[in-house]
């Protein structure tokens, strides 16, 4: 008798979402895709290049993880440079301007209602889009 394995009962509803696959289908910069929802937070991936509008999020911290490339985040009191594998949290209310000289891929973790340009709408403001 064969013992049950995890391959016996595929449940499509629980199919994994692959970050690389989502990113490879993403052609726009600064246009995040939500790949998972954790309680009322989104896990988002995004490709970026150039400068995003300087903005802040009065209601929330914002978590960044660099997947590939390099990201600079300018803030009023300095600037951080993040490399692949680096994480950084911009505290709520802190003005920041992400900037990437070459195409860079990020993972973001933030409340689902968070808008990418925060309190400063611009041509780069992106609607929430579930991958
Ligand atoms: Ni932000």
GROMACS .gro file of N, CA, C and O and ligand atoms in nm:
model
  525
    1UNK      N    1   0.085  -0.119   0.000
    1UNK     CA    2   0.000   0.000   0.000
    1UNK      C    3   0.089   0.125   0.000
    1UNK      O    4   0.186   0.135   0.075
    2UNK      N    5   0.051   0.215  -0.086
    2UNK     CA    6   0.128   0.337  -0.102
    2UNK      C    7   0.090   0.437   0.009
    2UNK      O    8  -0.028   0.457   0.038
    3UNK      N    9   0.188   0.496   0.065
    3UNK     CA   10   0.154   0.595   0.168
    3UNK      C   11   0.120   0.728   0.100
    3UNK      O   12   0.169   0.757  -0.009
    4UNK      N   13   0.034   0.805   0.161
    4UNK     CA   14  -0.004   0.933   0.099
    4UNK      C   15   0.117   1.027   0.089
    4UNK      O   16   0.203   1.024   0.176
    5UNK      N   17   0.122   1.101  -0.018
    5UNK     CA   18   0.229   1.201  -0.029
    5UNK      C   19   0.165   1.336  -0.057
    5UNK      O   20   0.047   1.345  -0.087
    6UNK      N   21   0.246   1.436  -0.052
    6UNK     CA   22   0.193   1.569  -0.075
    6UNK      C   23   0.157   1.591  -0.222
    6UNK      O   24   0.100   1.693  -0.257
    7UNK      N   25   0.189   1.493  -0.308
    7UNK     CA   26   0.155   1.508  -0.450
    7UNK      C   27   0.018   1.452  -0.481
    7UNK      O   28  -0.031   1.465  -0.593
    8UNK      N   29  -0.046   1.384  -0.387
    8UNK     CA   30  -0.170   1.314  -0.417
    8UNK      C   31  -0.287   1.407  -0.442
    8UNK      O   32  -0.373   1.377  -0.523
    9UNK      N   33  -0.294   1.514  -0.374
    9UNK     CA   34  -0.413   1.597  -0.382
    9UNK      C   35  -0.378   1.742  -0.414
    9UNK      O   36  -0.368   1.826  -0.323
   10UNK      N   37  -0.354   1.769  -0.541
   10UNK     CA   38  -0.325   1.910  -0.574
   10UNK      C   39  -0.448   1.996  -0.549
   10UNK      O   40  -0.558   1.956  -0.581
   11UNK      N   41  -0.430   2.107  -0.489
   11UNK     CA   42  -0.540   2.199  -0.462
   11UNK      C   43  -0.509   2.330  -0.533
   11UNK      O   44  -0.429   2.410  -0.485
   12UNK      N   45  -0.570   2.351  -0.651
   12UNK     CA   46  -0.532   2.468  -0.732
   12UNK      C   47  -0.542   2.600  -0.658
   12UNK      O   48  -0.463   2.690  -0.680
   13UNK      N   49  -0.637   2.607  -0.567
   13UNK     CA   50  -0.656   2.733  -0.494
   13UNK      C   51  -0.528   2.773  -0.421
   13UNK      O   52  -0.503   2.891  -0.399
   14UNK      N   53  -0.449   2.674  -0.387
   14UNK     CA   54  -0.328   2.702  -0.311
   14UNK      C   55  -0.202   2.698  -0.397
   14UNK      O   56  -0.094   2.679  -0.345
   15UNK      N   57  -0.220   2.713  -0.528
   15UNK     CA   58  -0.102   2.716  -0.614
   15UNK      C   59  -0.006   2.824  -0.568
   15UNK      O   60  -0.048   2.935  -0.536
   16UNK      N   61   0.121   2.793  -0.567
   16UNK     CA   62   0.218   2.897  -0.530
   16UNK      C   63   0.224   3.006  -0.637
   16UNK      O   64   0.196   2.981  -0.754
   17UNK      N   65   0.261   3.122  -0.595
   17UNK     CA   66   0.282   3.233  -0.687
   17UNK      C   67   0.433   3.253  -0.696
   17UNK      O   68   0.500   3.265  -0.593
   18UNK      N   69   0.485   3.254  -0.817
   18UNK     CA   70   0.630   3.263  -0.835
   18UNK      C   71   0.672   3.407  -0.865
   18UNK      O   72   0.628   3.466  -0.965
   19UNK      N   73   0.756   3.460  -0.781
   19UNK     CA   74   0.797   3.600  -0.794
   19UNK      C   75   0.869   3.625  -0.926
   19UNK      O   76   0.845   3.726  -0.993
   20UNK      N   77   0.959   3.534  -0.966
   20UNK     CA   78   1.033   3.554  -1.091
   20UNK      C   79   0.938   3.556  -1.210
   20UNK      O   80   0.956   3.634  -1.305
   21UNK      N   81   0.836   3.470  -1.206
   21UNK     CA   82   0.740   3.467  -1.317
   21UNK      C   83   0.660   3.597  -1.323
   21UNK      O   84   0.637   3.653  -1.432
   22UNK      N   85   0.621   3.647  -1.208
   22UNK     CA   86   0.546   3.774  -1.206
   22UNK      C   87   0.635   3.887  -1.258
   22UNK      O   88   0.595   3.968  -1.342
   23UNK      N   89   0.759   3.891  -1.210
   23UNK     CA   90   0.850   3.999  -1.253
   23UNK      C   91   0.880   3.990  -1.403
   23UNK      O   92   0.890   4.093  -1.470
   24UNK      N   93   0.894   3.869  -1.455
   24UNK     CA   94   0.930   3.859  -1.597
   24UNK      C   95   0.814   3.903  -1.687
   24UNK      O   96   0.836   3.940  -1.802
   25UNK      N   97   0.692   3.902  -1.634
   25UNK     CA   98   0.578   3.951  -1.712
   25UNK      C   99   0.550   4.099  -1.691
   25UNK      O  100   0.450   4.151  -1.740
   26UNK      N  101   0.638   4.164  -1.618
   26UNK     CA  102   0.613   4.303  -1.579
   26UNK      C  103   0.705   4.394  -1.662
   26UNK      O  104   0.826   4.387  -1.651
   27UNK      N  105   0.644   4.479  -1.746
   27UNK     CA  106   0.725   4.564  -1.833
   27UNK      C  107   0.730   4.710  -1.788
   27UNK      O  108   0.818   4.784  -1.827
   28UNK      N  109   0.635   4.750  -1.707
   28UNK     CA  110   0.630   4.888  -1.660
   28UNK      C  111   0.715   4.904  -1.535
   28UNK      O  112   0.716   4.818  -1.448
   29UNK      N  113   0.779   5.018  -1.525
   29UNK     CA  114   0.851   5.052  -1.401
   29UNK      C  115   0.756   5.120  -1.302
   29UNK      O  116   0.661   5.186  -1.342
   30UNK      N  117   0.785   5.103  -1.174
   30UNK     CA  118   0.710   5.167  -1.065
   30UNK      C  119   0.564   5.125  -1.062
   30UNK      O  120   0.477   5.202  -1.024
   31UNK      N  121   0.536   5.004  -1.106
   31UNK     CA  122   0.398   4.955  -1.112
   31UNK      C  123   0.390   4.821  -1.037
   31UNK      O  124   0.400   4.714  -1.098
   32UNK      N  125   0.371   4.825  -0.905
   32UNK     CA  126   0.380   4.703  -0.823
   32UNK      C  127   0.270   4.602  -0.856
   32UNK      O  128   0.160   4.638  -0.898
   33UNK      N  129   0.303   4.476  -0.835
   33UNK     CA  130   0.206   4.366  -0.845
   33UNK      C  131   0.198   4.299  -0.709
   33UNK      O  132   0.302   4.260  -0.652
   34UNK      N  133   0.078   4.284  -0.660
   34UNK     CA  134   0.057   4.215  -0.533
   34UNK      C  135   0.060   4.064  -0.559
   34UNK      O  136  -0.021   4.012  -0.636
   35UNK      N  137   0.154   3.996  -0.495
   35UNK     CA  138   0.168   3.851  -0.516
   35UNK      C  139   0.111   3.771  -0.399
   35UNK      O  140   0.091   3.649  -0.412
   36UNK      N  141   0.087   3.836  -0.287
   36UNK     CA  142   0.027   3.766  -0.173
   36UNK      C  143  -0.034   3.870  -0.080
   36UNK      O  144   0.009   3.985  -0.077
   37UNK      N  145  -0.136   3.826  -0.008
   37UNK     CA  146  -0.197   3.911   0.093
   37UNK      C  147  -0.182   3.839   0.226
   37UNK      O  148  -0.214   3.720   0.238
   38UNK      N  149  -0.127   3.907   0.323
   38UNK     CA  150  -0.103   3.851   0.457
   38UNK      C  151  -0.184   3.935   0.555
   38UNK      O  152  -0.150   4.050   0.580
   39UNK      N  153  -0.292   3.879   0.605
   39UNK     CA  154  -0.388   3.958   0.683
   39UNK      C  155  -0.426   4.081   0.599
   39UNK      O  156  -0.475   4.065   0.489
   40UNK      N  157  -0.399   4.201   0.647
   40UNK     CA  158  -0.435   4.318   0.566
   40UNK      C  159  -0.312   4.386   0.507
   40UNK      O  160  -0.312   4.506   0.479
   41UNK      N  161  -0.206   4.307   0.487
   41UNK     CA  162  -0.085   4.356   0.422
   41UNK      C  163  -0.067   4.291   0.286
   41UNK      O  164  -0.106   4.175   0.267
   42UNK      N  165  -0.006   4.364   0.192
   42UNK     CA  166   0.030   4.309   0.062
   42UNK      C  167   0.180   4.279   0.058
   42UNK      O  168   0.261   4.358   0.107
   43UNK      N  169   0.213   4.166  -0.005
   43UNK     CA  170   0.349   4.142  -0.051
   43UNK      C  171   0.349   4.178  -0.199
   43UNK      O  172   0.271   4.121  -0.277
   44UNK      N  173   0.430   4.273  -0.238
   44UNK     CA  174   0.430   4.324  -0.376
   44UNK      C  175   0.570   4.311  -0.435
   44UNK      O  176   0.669   4.326  -0.363
   45UNK      N  177   0.574   4.288  -0.565
   45UNK     CA  178   0.701   4.298  -0.635
   45UNK      C  179   0.688   4.407  -0.739
   45UNK      O  180   0.579   4.435  -0.791
   46UNK      N  181   0.801   4.470  -0.770
   46UNK     CA  182   0.799   4.583  -0.863
   46UNK      C  183   0.936   4.595  -0.929
   46UNK      O  184   1.038   4.563  -0.867
   47UNK      N  185   0.934   4.634  -1.056
   47UNK     CA  186   1.058   4.672  -1.124
   47UNK      C  187   1.066   4.824  -1.126
   47UNK      O  188   0.965   4.891  -1.155
   48UNK      N  189   1.182   4.876  -1.098
   48UNK     CA  190   1.197   5.021  -1.094
   48UNK      C  191   1.321   5.064  -1.172
   48UNK      O  192   1.418   4.988  -1.185
   49UNK      N  193   1.315   5.185  -1.224
   49UNK     CA  194   1.433   5.248  -1.284
   49UNK      C  195   1.406   5.397  -1.291
   49UNK      O  196   1.293   5.439  -1.320
   50UNK      N  197   1.508   5.477  -1.261
   50UNK     CA  198   1.489   5.622  -1.252
   50UNK      C  199   1.441   5.659  -1.113
   50UNK      O  200   1.465   5.585  -1.017
   51UNK      N  201   1.376   5.774  -1.103
   51UNK     CA  202   1.335   5.827  -0.972
   51UNK      C  203   1.185   5.818  -0.955
   51UNK      O  204   1.110   5.852  -1.047
   52UNK      N  205   1.144   5.777  -0.837
   52UNK     CA  206   1.002   5.787  -0.801
   52UNK      C  207   0.978   5.924  -0.740
   52UNK      O  208   1.071   5.991  -0.692
   53UNK      N  209   0.855   5.969  -0.742
   53UNK     CA  210   0.815   6.094  -0.678
   53UNK      C  211   0.853   6.090  -0.529
   53UNK      O  212   0.829   5.990  -0.461
   54UNK      N  213   0.911   6.198  -0.480
   54UNK     CA  214   0.938   6.208  -0.336
   54UNK      C  215   0.804   6.213  -0.263
   54UNK      O  216   0.713   6.287  -0.304
   55UNK      N  217   0.793   6.133  -0.157
   55UNK     CA  218   0.664   6.122  -0.088
   55UNK      C  219   0.686   6.066   0.052
   55UNK      O  220   0.795   6.023   0.086
   56UNK      N  221   0.576   6.064   0.129
   56UNK     CA  222   0.580   5.992   0.257
   56UNK      C  223   0.448   5.919   0.275
   56UNK      O  224   0.352   5.941   0.200
   57UNK      N  225   0.447   5.828   0.374
   57UNK     CA  226   0.325   5.753   0.407
   57UNK      C  227   0.294   5.786   0.553
   57UNK      O  228   0.352   5.726   0.644
   58UNK      N  229   0.203   5.882   0.574
   58UNK     CA  230   0.176   5.926   0.712
   58UNK      C  231   0.125   5.815   0.802
   58UNK      O  232   0.140   5.823   0.925
   59UNK      N  233   0.064   5.711   0.744
   59UNK     CA  234  -0.001   5.608   0.825
   59UNK      C  235   0.080   5.481   0.844
   59UNK      O  236   0.037   5.393   0.917
   60UNK      N  237   0.191   5.465   0.770
   60UNK     CA  238   0.255   5.333   0.776
   60UNK      C  239   0.404   5.337   0.746
   60UNK      O  240   0.452   5.420   0.669
   61UNK      N  241   0.475   5.243   0.808
   61UNK     CA  242   0.611   5.210   0.767
   61UNK      C  243   0.603   5.141   0.630
   61UNK      O  244   0.498   5.091   0.590
   62UNK      N  245   0.718   5.134   0.561
   62UNK     CA  246   0.722   5.068   0.429
   62UNK      C  247   0.848   4.982   0.424
   62UNK      O  248   0.960   5.032   0.444
   63UNK      N  249   0.829   4.852   0.397
   63UNK     CA  250   0.940   4.756   0.396
   63UNK      C  251   0.989   4.733   0.253
   63UNK      O  252   0.908   4.709   0.162
   64UNK      N  253   1.121   4.739   0.235
   64UNK     CA  254   1.185   4.714   0.105
   64UNK      C  255   1.281   4.596   0.116
   64UNK      O  256   1.358   4.588   0.212
   65UNK      N  257   1.279   4.509   0.017
   65UNK     CA  258   1.382   4.405   0.000
   65UNK      C  259   1.427   4.412  -0.145
   65UNK      O  260   1.343   4.403  -0.237
   66UNK      N  261   1.556   4.431  -0.167
   66UNK     CA  262   1.608   4.436  -0.304
   66UNK      C  263   1.633   4.293  -0.353
   66UNK      O  264   1.706   4.216  -0.290
   67UNK      N  265   1.570   4.258  -0.464
   67UNK     CA  266   1.586   4.125  -0.524
   67UNK      C  267   1.700   4.125  -0.625
   67UNK      O  268   1.776   4.029  -0.633
   68UNK      N  269   1.710   4.230  -0.705
   68UNK     CA  270   1.821   4.244  -0.800
   68UNK      C  271   1.842   4.392  -0.827
   68UNK      O  272   1.752   4.473  -0.811
   69UNK      N  273   1.963   4.426  -0.870
   69UNK     CA  274   1.995   4.566  -0.897
   69UNK      C  275   2.036   4.640  -0.770
   69UNK      O  276   2.079   4.578  -0.671
   70UNK      N  277   2.024   4.772  -0.774
   70UNK     CA  278   2.061   4.857  -0.662
   70UNK      C  279   1.955   4.964  -0.645
   70UNK      O  280   1.911   5.023  -0.744
   71UNK      N  281   1.919   4.991  -0.523
   71UNK     CA  282   1.820   5.095  -0.495
   71UNK      C  283   1.880   5.196  -0.399
   71UNK      O  284   1.937   5.158  -0.296
   72UNK      N  285   1.868   5.323  -0.434
   72UNK     CA  286   1.901   5.429  -0.339
   72UNK      C  287   1.770   5.487  -0.287
   72UNK      O  288   1.675   5.507  -0.365
   73UNK      N  289   1.765   5.515  -0.161
   73UNK     CA  290   1.648   5.582  -0.104
   73UNK      C  291   1.697   5.711  -0.039
   73UNK      O  292   1.771   5.707   0.061
   74UNK      N  293   1.660   5.823  -0.100
   74UNK     CA  294   1.699   5.953  -0.045
   74UNK      C  295   1.597   5.996   0.059
   74UNK      O  296   1.477   5.990   0.034
   75UNK      N  297   1.648   6.040   0.172
   75UNK     CA  298   1.562   6.096   0.277
   75UNK      C  299   1.622   6.229   0.317
   75UNK      O  300   1.734   6.262   0.280
   76UNK      N  301   1.546   6.307   0.394
   76UNK     CA  302   1.592   6.442   0.424
   76UNK      C  303   1.724   6.442   0.499
   76UNK      O  304   1.805   6.533   0.484
   77UNK      N  305   1.748   6.339   0.580
   77UNK     CA  306   1.869   6.336   0.662
   77UNK      C  307   1.974   6.239   0.610
   77UNK      O  308   2.063   6.200   0.683
   78UNK      N  309   1.962   6.201   0.484
   78UNK     CA  310   2.063   6.112   0.428
   78UNK      C  311   2.004   6.018   0.325
   78UNK      O  312   1.890   6.032   0.284
   79UNK      N  313   2.086   5.923   0.287
   79UNK     CA  314   2.048   5.836   0.177
   79UNK      C  315   2.102   5.697   0.208
   79UNK      O  316   2.211   5.684   0.266
   80UNK      N  317   2.026   5.593   0.174
   80UNK     CA  318   2.077   5.457   0.189
   80UNK      C  319   2.087   5.394   0.051
   80UNK      O  320   2.008   5.426  -0.039
   81UNK      N  321   2.185   5.307   0.033
   81UNK     CA  322   2.198   5.229  -0.089
   81UNK      C  323   2.178   5.083  -0.053
   81UNK      O  324   2.244   5.031   0.037
   82UNK      N  325   2.085   5.020  -0.122
   82UNK     CA  326   2.050   4.881  -0.093
   82UNK      C  327   2.092   4.793  -0.209
   82UNK      O  328   2.069   4.827  -0.326
   83UNK      N  329   2.153   4.680  -0.174
   83UNK     CA  330   2.196   4.582  -0.273
   83UNK      C  331   2.110   4.457  -0.260
   83UNK      O  332   2.035   4.444  -0.164
   84UNK      N  333   2.123   4.363  -0.355
   84UNK     CA  334   2.039   4.242  -0.348
   84UNK      C  335   2.053   4.173  -0.212
   84UNK      O  336   2.163   4.153  -0.161
   85UNK      N  337   1.938   4.142  -0.154
   85UNK     CA  338   1.934   4.079  -0.023
   85UNK      C  339   1.920   4.178   0.091
   85UNK      O  340   1.890   4.138   0.203
   86UNK      N  341   1.943   4.306   0.063
   86UNK     CA  342   1.931   4.408   0.168
   86UNK      C  343   1.784   4.440   0.194
   86UNK      O  344   1.704   4.450   0.100
   87UNK      N  345   1.752   4.458   0.321
   87UNK     CA  346   1.619   4.504   0.360
   87UNK      C  347   1.631   4.640   0.425
   87UNK      O  348   1.736   4.676   0.480
   88UNK      N  349   1.523   4.716   0.417
   88UNK     CA  350   1.520   4.848   0.480
   88UNK      C  351   1.376   4.886   0.507
   88UNK      O  352   1.287   4.853   0.428
   89UNK      N  353   1.352   4.952   0.618
   89UNK     CA  354   1.218   5.001   0.649
   89UNK      C  355   1.223   5.154   0.654
   89UNK      O  356   1.301   5.212   0.730
   90UNK      N  357   1.142   5.217   0.570
   90UNK     CA  358   1.123   5.361   0.579
   90UNK      C  359   1.015   5.384   0.684
   90UNK      O  360   0.902   5.335   0.669
   91UNK      N  361   1.048   5.456   0.791
   91UNK     CA  362   0.948   5.478   0.897
   91UNK      C  363   0.831   5.563   0.848
   91UNK      O  364   0.847   5.647   0.759
   92UNK      N  365   0.716   5.539   0.908
   92UNK     CA  366   0.597   5.618   0.871
   92UNK      C  367   0.626   5.767   0.883
   92UNK      O  368   0.698   5.811   0.975
   93UNK      N  369   0.574   5.842   0.786
   93UNK     CA  370   0.587   5.986   0.791
   93UNK      C  371   0.719   6.041   0.742
   93UNK      O  372   0.735   6.163   0.730
   94UNK      N  373   0.816   5.955   0.711
   94UNK     CA  374   0.948   6.001   0.667
   94UNK      C  375   0.948   6.019   0.515
   94UNK      O  376   0.919   5.925   0.441
   95UNK      N  377   0.978   6.140   0.468
   95UNK     CA  378   0.984   6.164   0.324
   95UNK      C  379   1.096   6.080   0.263
   95UNK      O  380   1.205   6.070   0.321
   96UNK      N  381   1.068   6.020   0.148
   96UNK     CA  382   1.169   5.936   0.083
   96UNK      C  383   1.149   5.941  -0.068
   96UNK      O  384   1.038   5.960  -0.117
   97UNK      N  385   1.262   5.923  -0.139
   97UNK     CA  386   1.258   5.921  -0.285
   97UNK      C  387   1.345   5.806  -0.333
   97UNK      O  388   1.468   5.816  -0.336
   98UNK      N  389   1.282   5.693  -0.367
   98UNK     CA  390   1.358   5.580  -0.422
   98UNK      C  391   1.410   5.614  -0.561
   98UNK      O  392   1.344   5.684  -0.639
   99UNK      N  393   1.529   5.561  -0.591
   99UNK     CA  394   1.594   5.593  -0.717
   99UNK      C  395   1.682   5.475  -0.757
   99UNK      O  396   1.752   5.418  -0.672
  100UNK      N  397   1.677   5.436  -0.885
  100UNK     CA  398   1.761   5.326  -0.933
  100UNK      C  399   1.821   5.365  -1.067
  100UNK      O  400   1.748   5.406  -1.159
  101UNK      N  401   1.953   5.356  -1.078
  101UNK     CA  402   2.017   5.394  -1.204
  101UNK      C  403   1.996   5.288  -1.311
  101UNK      O  404   1.987   5.318  -1.429
  102UNK      N  405   1.990   5.162  -1.269
  102UNK     CA  406   1.963   5.053  -1.364
  102UNK      C  407   1.839   4.980  -1.316
  102UNK      O  408   1.795   4.997  -1.202
  103UNK      N  409   1.783   4.898  -1.403
  103UNK     CA  410   1.659   4.829  -1.366
  103UNK      C  411   1.682   4.743  -1.242
  103UNK      O  412   1.778   4.665  -1.235
  104UNK      N  413   1.594   4.759  -1.147
  104UNK     CA  414   1.607   4.698  -1.015
  104UNK      C  415   1.474   4.635  -0.977
  104UNK      O  416   1.368   4.691  -1.006
  105UNK      N  417   1.480   4.517  -0.915
  105UNK     CA  418   1.358   4.449  -0.872
  105UNK      C  419   1.349   4.450  -0.720
  105UNK      O  420   1.448   4.422  -0.650
  106UNK      N  421   1.231   4.483  -0.670
  106UNK     CA  422   1.209   4.498  -0.526
  106UNK      C  423   1.091   4.412  -0.481
  106UNK      O  424   0.999   4.388  -0.558
  107UNK      N  425   1.094   4.375  -0.355
  107UNK     CA  426   0.978   4.319  -0.287
  107UNK      C  427   0.940   4.417  -0.177
  107UNK      O  428   1.026   4.465  -0.102
  108UNK      N  429   0.811   4.450  -0.172
  108UNK     CA  430   0.759   4.545  -0.074
  108UNK      C  431   0.658   4.474   0.015
  108UNK      O  432   0.587   4.384  -0.030
  109UNK      N  433   0.652   4.516   0.140
  109UNK     CA  434   0.553   4.462   0.233
  109UNK      C  435   0.491   4.580   0.306
  109UNK      O  436   0.562   4.656   0.375
  110UNK      N  437   0.363   4.598   0.285
  110UNK     CA  438   0.298   4.718   0.337
  110UNK      C  439   0.146   4.697   0.339
  110UNK      O  440   0.097   4.607   0.271
  111UNK      N  441   0.074   4.777   0.418
  111UNK     CA  442  -0.071   4.760   0.423
  111UNK      C  443  -0.133   4.767   0.283
  111UNK      O  444  -0.088   4.846   0.199
  112UNK      N  445  -0.237   4.686   0.261
  112UNK     CA  446  -0.294   4.673   0.126
  112UNK      C  447  -0.341   4.806   0.069
  112UNK      O  448  -0.344   4.823  -0.052
  113UNK      N  449  -0.380   4.900   0.155
  113UNK     CA  450  -0.430   5.028   0.101
  113UNK      C  451  -0.317   5.125   0.067
  113UNK      O  452  -0.342   5.235   0.017
  114UNK      N  453  -0.192   5.086   0.088
  114UNK     CA  454  -0.080   5.177   0.064
  114UNK      C  455  -0.064   5.207  -0.084
  114UNK      O  456  -0.066   5.117  -0.168
  115UNK      N  457  -0.049   5.335  -0.115
  115UNK     CA  458  -0.029   5.380  -0.252
  115UNK      C  459   0.121   5.408  -0.272
  115UNK      O  460   0.186   5.463  -0.181
  116UNK      N  461   0.173   5.371  -0.390
  116UNK     CA  462   0.319   5.377  -0.409
  116UNK      C  463   0.376   5.517  -0.394
  116UNK      O  464   0.491   5.532  -0.352
  117UNK      N  465   0.298   5.619  -0.427
  117UNK     CA  466   0.348   5.756  -0.413
  117UNK      C  467   0.293   5.825  -0.287
  117UNK      O  468   0.303   5.948  -0.275
  118UNK      N  469   0.234   5.747  -0.198
  118UNK     CA  470   0.194   5.798  -0.067
  118UNK      C  471   0.108   5.922  -0.074
  118UNK      O  472   0.003   5.923  -0.139
  119UNK      N  473   0.158   6.028  -0.008
  119UNK     CA  474   0.081   6.152   0.003
  119UNK      C  475   0.107   6.248  -0.114
  119UNK      O  476   0.066   6.363  -0.109
  120UNK      N  477   0.177   6.201  -0.218
  120UNK     CA  478   0.216   6.289  -0.329
  120UNK      C  479   0.180   6.225  -0.464
  120UNK      O  480   0.266   6.168  -0.532
  121UNK      N  481   0.052   6.233  -0.501
  121UNK     CA  482   0.011   6.174  -0.629
  121UNK      C  483   0.090   6.234  -0.745
  121UNK      O  484   0.123   6.352  -0.744
  122UNK      N  485   0.121   6.150  -0.845
  122UNK     CA  486   0.196   6.197  -0.961
  122UNK      C  487   0.164   6.105  -1.078
  122UNK      O  488   0.085   6.012  -1.066
  123UNK      N  489   0.234   6.128  -1.189
  123UNK     CA  490   0.214   6.042  -1.306
  123UNK      C  491   0.261   5.899  -1.279
  123UNK      O  492   0.229   5.807  -1.354
  124UNK      N  493   0.338   5.880  -1.172
  124UNK     CA  494   0.387   5.746  -1.139
  124UNK      C  495   0.299   5.676  -1.035
  124UNK      O  496   0.329   5.563  -0.995
  125UNK      N  497   0.192   5.742  -0.991
  125UNK     CA  498   0.101   5.676  -0.897
  125UNK      C  499   0.036   5.557  -0.968
  125UNK      O  500  -0.014   5.569  -1.079
  126UNK      N  501   0.044   5.440  -0.902
  126UNK     CA  502  -0.004   5.316  -0.964
  126UNK      C  503  -0.122   5.261  -0.883
  126UNK      O  504  -0.119   5.263  -0.761
  127UNK      N  505  -0.224   5.210  -0.952
  127UNK     CA  506  -0.334   5.147  -0.880
  127UNK      C  507  -0.287   5.014  -0.819
  127UNK      O  508  -0.192   4.953  -0.868
  128UNK      N  509  -0.356   4.971  -0.714
  128UNK     CA  510  -0.327   4.838  -0.658
  128UNK      C  511  -0.363   4.733  -0.761
  128UNK      O  512  -0.475   4.732  -0.812
  129UNK      N  513  -0.268   4.647  -0.795
  129UNK     CA  514  -0.288   4.544  -0.897
  129UNK      C  515  -0.244   4.409  -0.843
  129UNK      O  516  -0.127   4.392  -0.806
  130UNK      N  517  -0.339   4.316  -0.837
  130UNK     CA  518  -0.307   4.182  -0.790
  130UNK      C  519  -0.258   4.100  -0.908
  130UNK      O  520  -0.322   4.097  -1.014
  131UNK      N  521  -0.142   4.036  -0.893
  131UNK     CA  522  -0.083   3.959  -1.003
  131UNK      C  523  -0.168   3.836  -1.032
  131UNK      O  524  -0.226   3.777  -0.943
  132LIG    NI1  525   0.702   5.499  -0.026
   0.00000   0.00000   0.00000
